[in-house]
Amino acid sequence: MTILNNMLFWTCVILCVISVYKMYLSKRLEEIQPREFAISLRTYRILLVLAFLTAIFVRMYRFGMVPGGFNQDGAMAAVDAKALSDYGTDRFGMFFPVHLTAWGYGQMSSLLSYLMIPFIRIFGFSPFAVRLPMLVVSLVGLGCLYGFTCDVFGKNIGLLVFWFASVNPWHILQSRWALDCNLYSHFFIIGIFLLHKALMGKWKNMYLAASMIVFGLSMYCYGISIYTMPLFLLAACIYLLVSGKLKIKNVVFAAAVYLLVAWPFIMVMAINFFRWDTIHTPLFTLPYFSDSIRSNDILFFSQNILSQLVLNFKSLLRVTALQTKDLPWNDVQNFGTMYLFSFPFAVAGLCGLLYEFRKRAGAVLLFLFLCTGIWCGLVTNSVNVNRLNMIYYSIILLAGIGIYEVIRWMAMPYLKYGIAAVYIVVFVLFVRVYFTTYSNEIGVLFNQDFGAALSSLKESEAEKFYITVGYQQNVAITEILTLFWCEIDAEYFQGKISLDELPYKEKYTFDGMRNITIEPSENAVYIITAEELVLFDDSLYEFEQFGRYYRVGKR
């Protein structure tokens, strides 16, 4: 696979360099012009439907089961969503928080949890239900990407971009599990699509208001929005005013709608920056987090800003141009975020954007979108894929433009079929790996065996449960996974109700088994690791295996 990636990469580099050079020469020599290609309406519709079906299938096949298990951050969002659905509070009892407490030292954006509520109400509390919001929003983002591209660059580029996004590894991976920050990229592209619709003239105020509502909601997707979204909107506002696309009254209207939606989140950031007290309102809570360390993730709060900036630049290159291996749940080995050989197309697409489309308002919005992503990568310390998720839609779009430019400028009539064939092959290879070896690997990292063992406790009538920190070596992670898989009631967790059982703090114990006194006379069930089996007498206990974990109960 490495040899194939290298061959394809350098082939793409050569094609892109030649295409960009011809693009440059065409501004000086009239005889050098691109070869436009036409697609019949029937063929276009067939290809569009195939792209749509491909996108749906690869994102929904075995949905809820792959990836197996559940990530602890996603579990936390789901547990808070269940509490909000049941009681209108998070799991700690905070009334409709604008921002979630999460681990205490590091907070979590709230929008994903709120989006989970209707799905929990309809389908019940399950991995399938709480992952659905991310899938739905991802598909909406995909549709808005297509719509925006068609509106700005034409239907041919729109089709190319839609196909490229439909089979894109980053887009597929993040749509199949629940992580709050991954919402941000989708809300960003949805907002840009609606903003550009407003610039097209028809129903301007309606689209403008809709875009500002979406941009306002995006603030609740991820904390980095506080220093990225306002910057993008300010830059877009200046451009649209100077170019005459919007008038002052439009900007005032847009700002009012945006602030109406976003002000609670902005206020939470101010409360925590200035260390004010938590504010309780009849509608929601604006919390202060005394133990927060999130400011350590921002360049301007670093001890050595210059050296950190250099590290941030390297991280930005690593997760975009180089696509080196990231966290296991963010990419698949040998495929990267957009297939390892694809980035030259994005560079060619950027050149096409600057050479051929720069006078279009939508192209400027795309360029500002890209610049905002670069700013995010430079200001956020040591970014990985999910911290920089907002940049990938712009890269996907540029790569699609780049493929289009290469096809137009290269005098090779069958090149488009060759490019299509290459992406079909690598996509099939990616899908094969994703649903086999990668699925097994991520199941371990997402604690699949542990989740199965914990789920078995729901049927137990034992008075007490002892749950090992085991391979986690972390009480907080172990507890949040227990709350998720055992579907523990939020008010029982808080100690407000008894449910005819021992109080939560007495019923559930989280520790290594070597630190627990094992009493055979006690009506208890233990969740342990394979290494802790030696602590139990075979004649007194029975064992049920769940992969690397065991459920242990009295005979």
XYZ file of C-alpha atoms in Angstrom:
555
model
C 0.000 0.000 0.000
C 2.912 2.370 0.724
C 4.381 1.838 -2.751
C 0.961 2.398 -4.358
C 0.427 5.601 -2.350
C 3.861 6.929 -3.318
C 3.316 6.180 -7.003
C -0.095 7.821 -6.980
C 1.179 10.828 -5.006
C 3.974 11.660 -7.433
C 1.686 11.049 -10.404
C -0.755 13.554 -8.934
C 2.065 16.021 -8.275
C 3.180 15.869 -11.928
C -0.385 16.240 -13.242
C -1.101 19.149 -10.921
C 2.154 20.982 -11.671
C 1.543 20.743 -15.420
C -2.071 21.852 -15.030
C -1.208 24.834 -12.829
C 1.577 25.851 -15.231
C -0.858 25.746 -18.170
C -3.353 27.700 -16.112
C -0.696 30.370 -15.534
C 0.358 30.441 -19.212
C -3.238 30.813 -20.362
C -3.288 34.301 -18.855
C -0.447 35.250 -21.210
C -0.981 33.048 -24.272
C -4.447 32.876 -25.771
C -3.700 29.676 -27.693
C -3.434 27.757 -24.405
C -6.971 27.146 -23.256
C -8.590 24.392 -21.197
C -10.611 21.631 -22.767
C -14.124 21.792 -21.373
C -15.936 18.518 -20.965
C -19.668 17.992 -21.101
C -21.870 15.494 -19.281
C -25.344 14.708 -20.529
C -28.170 15.404 -18.112
C -29.050 11.703 -17.925
C -25.451 10.683 -17.147
C -25.156 13.470 -14.606
C -28.261 12.329 -12.757
C -27.122 8.709 -12.753
C -23.715 9.664 -11.338
C -25.315 11.921 -8.737
C -27.690 9.198 -7.577
C -24.815 6.686 -7.420
C -22.785 9.114 -5.302
C -25.739 9.632 -2.984
C -26.386 5.896 -2.600
C -22.686 5.251 -2.016
C -22.569 7.951 0.668
C -25.657 6.567 2.413
C -24.559 2.927 2.256
C -21.009 3.349 3.558
C -22.240 5.510 6.449
C -25.226 3.360 7.432
C -23.984 -0.193 6.893
C -23.780 -1.820 10.353
C -24.417 1.584 11.873
C -24.338 1.486 15.670
C -22.224 -1.692 15.621
C -19.145 -0.371 13.788
C -17.183 1.083 15.429
C -17.858 -1.345 18.254
C -17.987 -0.270 21.869
C -18.228 3.416 22.696
C -15.736 6.205 23.127
C -15.734 7.747 26.620
C -16.335 11.311 25.374
C -19.268 10.174 23.286
C -20.574 8.170 26.246
C -20.400 11.277 28.416
C -22.354 13.323 25.872
C -24.945 10.535 25.739
C -25.246 10.222 29.530
C -25.825 13.964 29.818
C -28.339 13.762 26.961
C -30.276 11.075 28.802
C -30.272 13.182 31.967
C -31.454 16.228 30.009
C -34.185 14.147 28.406
C -35.352 12.743 31.740
C -34.959 15.729 34.056
C -33.828 18.823 32.137
C -30.425 18.705 33.824
C -27.020 17.234 33.090
C -25.895 14.192 35.061
C -24.743 16.429 37.930
C -28.116 18.171 38.215
C -27.242 21.444 36.455
C -30.356 22.906 34.818
C -30.021 23.072 31.007
C -26.310 23.985 30.970
C -25.024 26.073 28.052
C -21.706 24.211 28.333
C -21.254 20.770 29.888
C -19.074 20.024 32.915
C -17.704 16.829 31.318
C -14.525 15.776 33.150
C -14.476 18.907 35.306
C -10.968 19.952 34.310
C -11.989 19.915 30.636
C -15.464 20.871 29.516
C -17.576 19.659 26.622
C -19.754 21.442 24.102
C -23.434 20.884 24.628
C -25.136 20.902 21.223
C -24.558 17.215 20.442
C -26.160 16.187 23.737
C -29.193 18.341 23.037
C -29.473 16.901 19.524
C -29.438 13.386 20.990
C -32.580 14.006 23.059
C -35.254 13.474 20.353
C -33.474 10.356 19.083
C -33.345 8.938 22.615
C -37.052 9.684 23.015
C -37.910 7.940 19.734
C -35.488 4.978 19.657
C -34.563 4.562 23.319
C -31.116 4.849 24.839
C -28.624 2.887 22.719
C -25.411 3.374 20.712
C -27.542 3.458 17.561
C -29.790 6.261 18.846
C -27.088 8.525 20.245
C -24.921 8.213 17.125
C -27.775 9.147 14.795
C -27.484 12.945 15.262
C -23.906 12.929 13.966
C -24.916 10.831 10.971
C -27.859 13.093 10.121
C -25.849 16.308 10.493
C -22.987 14.810 8.441
C -25.354 13.976 5.592
C -26.896 17.450 5.743
C -23.374 18.892 5.609
C -22.640 16.733 2.579
C -25.760 18.015 0.851
C -24.927 21.647 1.636
C -21.386 21.124 0.348
C -22.843 19.939 -2.958
C -25.329 22.795 -3.100
C -22.729 25.437 -2.314
C -20.285 24.040 -4.875
C -22.908 23.938 -7.620
C -24.027 27.490 -6.838
C -20.480 28.885 -6.916
C -18.496 26.709 -9.331
C -21.081 24.947 -11.472
C -22.696 21.527 -11.520
C -19.675 19.663 -12.978
C -17.418 20.669 -10.102
C -20.351 20.086 -7.767
C -20.585 16.481 -8.923
C -16.835 15.932 -8.551
C -16.810 17.433 -5.059
C -19.847 15.403 -4.023
C -18.229 12.166 -5.192
C -14.939 13.049 -3.502
C -16.718 13.857 -0.223
C -18.940 10.762 -0.431
C -15.925 8.435 -0.408
C -13.753 10.663 1.817
C -12.266 8.726 4.789
C -12.497 11.641 7.251
C -16.135 12.288 6.469
C -17.050 8.612 6.722
C -15.231 8.004 10.001
C -16.568 10.984 11.935
C -20.155 10.361 10.797
C -20.287 6.909 12.402
C -19.482 7.757 16.031
C -20.434 10.491 18.461
C -17.886 13.203 19.262
C -19.163 16.692 20.008
C -16.432 18.682 18.251
C -17.057 16.949 14.915
C -20.342 18.841 14.623
C -18.483 22.107 14.100
C -17.334 21.463 10.537
C -20.847 20.541 9.389
C -22.528 23.566 10.914
C -19.817 25.729 9.365
C -20.463 24.482 5.808
C -24.247 24.610 6.317
C -23.913 28.230 7.432
C -21.735 29.132 4.438
C -24.197 27.488 2.046
C -27.075 29.520 3.507
C -25.040 32.741 3.550
C -24.186 32.343 -0.128
C -27.860 31.650 -0.885
C -28.613 35.013 0.729
C -26.134 36.682 -1.638
C -27.884 35.180 -4.665
C -30.767 37.613 -4.180
C -33.924 35.576 -3.688
C -35.296 35.552 -0.126
C -32.152 37.343 1.065
C -33.309 38.116 4.609
C -34.671 34.613 5.158
C -31.419 32.937 4.086
C -29.344 35.521 5.924
C -31.242 34.900 9.152
C -31.010 31.119 8.665
C -27.241 31.326 8.116
C -26.764 33.400 11.262
C -28.845 30.962 13.300
C -26.622 28.120 12.092
C -23.431 30.106 12.724
C -24.763 30.959 16.180
C -25.520 27.290 16.924
C -22.040 26.344 15.726
C -20.667 28.106 18.811
C -22.155 25.275 20.869
C -20.385 22.615 18.768
C -16.807 23.147 19.894
C -14.929 25.553 22.176
C -12.534 26.704 19.442
C -15.499 28.454 17.844
C -14.910 31.385 20.207
C -11.756 32.390 18.330
C -12.626 31.087 14.847
C -16.283 31.780 14.050
C -16.297 35.514 14.974
C -13.080 35.954 12.955
C -14.638 34.345 9.885
C -17.819 36.399 10.213
C -15.865 39.623 10.652
C -13.742 38.933 7.562
C -16.810 37.931 5.542
C -18.655 41.040 6.727
C -15.830 43.359 5.640
C -15.598 41.711 2.214
C -19.351 41.694 1.617
C -19.685 45.345 2.646
C -16.742 46.507 0.536
C -17.912 44.513 -2.483
C -21.445 45.823 -2.115
C -22.956 42.367 -1.666
C -24.532 43.439 1.626
C -25.611 46.783 3.023
C -25.139 48.098 6.540
C -28.740 47.268 7.424
C -28.176 43.661 6.307
C -25.074 43.395 8.484
C -26.838 44.867 11.526
C -29.712 42.427 11.016
C -27.334 39.480 10.618
C -25.300 40.463 13.692
C -28.459 40.759 15.791
C -29.664 37.274 14.789
C -26.227 35.732 15.368
C -25.797 37.313 18.807
C -29.333 36.377 19.805
C -28.376 32.725 19.335
C -24.714 32.831 20.382
C -24.665 35.184 23.378
C -25.151 32.502 26.087
C -22.047 30.643 24.895
C -20.058 33.874 24.569
C -21.170 34.768 28.091
C -19.963 31.382 29.416
C -16.548 32.031 27.896
C -16.482 35.474 29.542
C -17.554 34.016 32.899
C -14.703 31.522 32.830
C -12.128 34.012 31.535
C -12.916 36.592 34.207
C -13.734 33.946 36.853
C -17.230 35.205 37.548
C -19.811 33.115 39.378
C -22.212 30.729 37.673
C -25.360 32.488 36.463
C -28.719 30.727 36.786
C -31.611 31.851 34.601
C -35.153 30.471 34.227
C -34.185 29.035 30.819
C -30.605 27.752 31.240
C -27.428 27.868 33.315
C -24.251 29.766 32.434
C -21.636 27.803 34.398
C -18.241 28.710 35.808
C -15.756 25.797 35.804
C -13.257 26.358 38.592
C -11.031 23.415 37.626
C -10.806 24.172 33.907
C -7.449 23.784 32.130
C -8.768 24.369 28.594
C -6.876 27.673 28.247
C -3.691 25.571 28.061
C -4.838 24.472 24.583
C -4.570 28.006 23.176
C -1.368 29.517 21.771
C -1.702 32.880 23.530
C -1.728 31.230 26.965
C 1.447 29.212 26.293
C 4.627 29.900 28.234
C 6.736 30.241 25.080
C 4.478 31.503 22.319
C 7.079 31.447 19.532
C 8.223 27.867 20.089
C 4.614 26.737 20.494
C 3.714 28.474 17.224
C 6.417 26.454 15.455
C 5.019 23.239 16.962
C 1.509 24.250 15.945
C 2.633 24.883 12.369
C 4.210 21.431 12.225
C 1.025 19.870 13.610
C -1.032 21.762 11.024
C 1.092 20.356 8.201
C 1.034 16.895 9.729
C -2.754 16.593 9.791
C -3.401 18.288 6.431
C -0.661 18.087 3.781
C 1.278 15.115 5.171
C -1.693 13.189 6.605
C 0.574 11.295 8.999
C -1.073 8.763 11.308
C -3.346 10.425 13.829
C -5.404 9.071 16.717
C -6.827 5.674 15.699
C -10.440 6.848 15.634
C -9.607 9.793 13.333
C -8.058 7.990 10.379
C -7.236 4.563 8.988
C -3.641 3.522 8.398
C -2.512 4.016 4.759
C -5.595 6.054 3.826
C -5.311 9.280 5.843
C -8.108 11.830 5.965
C -8.544 12.214 2.191
C -6.396 9.395 0.736
C -2.690 10.048 1.033
C -2.118 11.005 -2.607
C -4.937 13.571 -2.846
C -3.429 16.697 -1.317
C -1.729 17.862 -4.572
C -5.232 18.152 -6.039
C -6.160 20.508 -3.180
C -3.139 22.685 -4.003
C -4.147 22.734 -7.675
C -7.676 23.581 -6.584
C -6.399 26.522 -4.548
C -4.544 27.766 -7.615
C -7.718 27.392 -9.653
C -9.624 29.282 -6.986
C -7.150 32.175 -7.119
C -6.694 32.196 -10.902
C -10.158 31.474 -12.244
C -12.798 31.990 -9.580
C -11.458 34.752 -7.350
C -14.100 37.293 -8.431
C -16.996 35.117 -7.266
C -18.373 35.863 -3.796
C -18.658 32.172 -2.969
C -14.995 31.614 -3.881
C -14.001 34.374 -1.464
C -16.132 32.774 1.274
C -14.395 29.465 0.590
C -10.996 31.145 0.794
C -11.950 32.790 4.113
C -13.198 29.387 5.323
C -9.803 27.880 4.489
C -7.932 30.749 6.133
C -10.034 30.354 9.283
C -9.070 26.676 9.379
C -5.382 27.579 9.024
C -5.787 30.144 11.812
C -7.351 27.433 13.972
C -4.388 25.134 13.316
C -1.888 27.829 14.265
C -3.688 29.066 17.393
C -4.821 25.697 18.800
C -1.883 23.911 20.387
C -0.738 20.649 18.789
C -3.852 20.016 16.736
C -4.971 16.577 15.699
C -7.677 15.694 13.188
C -10.678 16.254 15.446
C -9.297 19.541 16.807
C -8.845 20.780 13.243
C -12.017 19.234 11.841
C -13.302 22.585 10.549
C -10.661 22.702 7.788
C -11.568 19.489 5.996
C -14.619 20.641 4.082
C -12.569 23.429 2.496
C -9.806 20.953 1.593
C -12.343 18.502 0.147
C -13.843 21.266 -1.967
C -10.435 22.458 -3.171
C -9.425 18.893 -4.031
C -12.563 18.523 -6.128
C -11.757 21.759 -7.948
C -8.205 20.508 -8.415
C -9.365 17.261 -10.016
C -11.604 19.287 -12.312
C -8.718 21.580 -13.305
C -6.400 18.653 -14.036
C -9.000 17.024 -16.253
C -9.580 20.310 -18.112
C -5.964 21.313 -18.644
C -4.388 17.961 -19.464
C -4.851 16.967 -23.112
C -5.689 13.378 -22.134
C -9.279 12.398 -23.003
C -9.231 9.246 -20.876
C -7.645 10.839 -17.805
C -10.983 11.360 -16.088
C -11.685 7.641 -16.289
C -8.261 6.845 -14.869
C -8.764 9.191 -11.913
C -12.213 7.743 -11.289
C -10.828 4.196 -11.423
C -8.078 5.013 -8.914
C -10.525 6.459 -6.405
C -12.906 3.528 -6.833
C -10.067 1.094 -6.111
C -8.746 2.914 -3.019
C -12.299 3.431 -1.747
C -13.037 -0.287 -2.020
C -9.754 -1.038 -0.215
C -10.631 1.493 2.472
C -14.110 0.038 3.026
C -12.680 -3.469 3.232
C -10.174 -2.431 5.898
C -12.651 -0.251 7.785
C -15.220 -2.990 8.287
C -12.692 -5.749 9.096
C -9.288 -5.166 10.679
C -9.905 -1.520 11.589
C -13.265 -2.413 13.115
C -11.566 -4.962 15.378
C -8.843 -2.507 16.403
C -11.214 0.338 17.203
C -13.499 -2.029 19.110
C -10.667 -2.586 21.583
C -9.966 1.141 21.892
C -13.680 1.864 22.329
C -13.889 -0.732 25.127
C -16.240 -3.102 23.309
C -15.642 -6.052 25.652
C -15.933 -3.847 28.717
C -19.219 -2.436 27.428
C -20.633 -5.923 26.886
C -19.631 -6.935 30.414
C -21.178 -3.795 31.890
C -24.392 -4.270 29.913
C -24.836 -7.664 31.575
C -25.197 -5.920 34.929
C -28.599 -4.543 33.922
C -30.050 -8.042 34.381
C -28.348 -8.656 37.731
C -30.145 -8.562 41.082
C -26.922 -8.235 43.075
C -26.807 -5.637 45.832
C -23.363 -4.348 44.954
C -21.179 -4.067 41.888
C -17.391 -3.916 41.933
C -16.009 -2.698 38.638
C -12.334 -2.837 37.850
C -10.481 0.162 36.478
C -8.563 -2.591 34.704
C -7.020 -1.630 31.416
C -8.417 1.892 31.758
C -6.418 2.741 34.884
C -8.792 5.665 35.216
C -11.764 5.826 37.577
C -13.477 8.683 35.714
C -13.472 6.831 32.373
C -14.603 3.591 34.011
C -17.463 5.368 35.765
C -18.735 7.231 32.711
C -18.746 4.001 30.686
C -20.673 2.330 33.513
C -23.229 5.145 33.571
C -23.626 4.714 29.806
C -23.822 0.939 29.444
C -25.876 0.399 32.621
C -28.209 3.290 31.741
C -28.003 4.605 35.291
C -30.640 7.166 36.201
C -29.204 10.672 36.666
C -31.028 11.416 39.912
C -30.020 8.015 41.316
C -26.416 8.894 40.392
C -26.819 12.224 42.193
C -28.246 10.511 45.300
C -31.670 12.173 45.032
C -33.647 8.926 44.649
C -33.043 5.355 45.879
C -34.859 3.130 43.341
C -35.236 0.597 46.219
C -31.504 -0.070 46.081
C -28.416 0.933 47.962
C -27.366 4.508 47.196
C -25.290 4.807 44.043
C -22.051 5.532 45.915
C -22.490 2.333 47.943
C -23.767 0.129 45.149
C -20.988 0.886 42.633
C -17.298 0.664 43.499
C -14.599 1.494 40.930
C -11.091 0.274 41.703
C -8.532 -2.383 40.930
C -9.609 -5.753 42.327
C -6.383 -6.059 44.312
C -7.513 -3.031 46.319
C -10.896 -4.569 47.140
C -11.635 -7.063 49.915
C -13.456 -9.903 48.193
C -16.107 -11.246 50.566
C -17.783 -14.513 49.383
C -20.802 -13.948 51.623
C -21.615 -10.624 49.980
C -24.343 -10.468 47.305
C -22.057 -8.827 44.756
C -21.036 -9.071 41.122
C -17.571 -8.191 39.885
C -16.406 -6.982 36.474
C -12.729 -7.871 36.226
C -9.866 -8.274 33.781
C -8.351 -11.616 32.825
C -5.309 -10.835 34.995
C -7.557 -10.505 38.066
C -9.071 -13.995 37.747
C -6.482 -15.397 40.163
C -8.097 -13.419 42.989
C -11.286 -15.513 42.863
C -11.897 -19.068 44.061
C -13.282 -21.246 41.245
C -15.312 -23.291 43.706
C -17.162 -20.241 45.040
C -17.652 -18.140 41.936
C -18.843 -18.591 38.367
C -17.347 -16.699 35.481
C -18.763 -15.327 32.236
C -16.238 -14.143 29.688
C -16.560 -10.991 27.562
C -13.353 -10.884 25.545
C -10.675 -9.466 27.843
C -13.174 -9.034 30.701
C -15.105 -11.348 32.981
C -18.276 -11.048 34.976
C -17.877 -12.853 38.300
C -20.768 -13.844 40.566
C -21.475 -16.321 43.341
C -22.377 -19.883 42.415
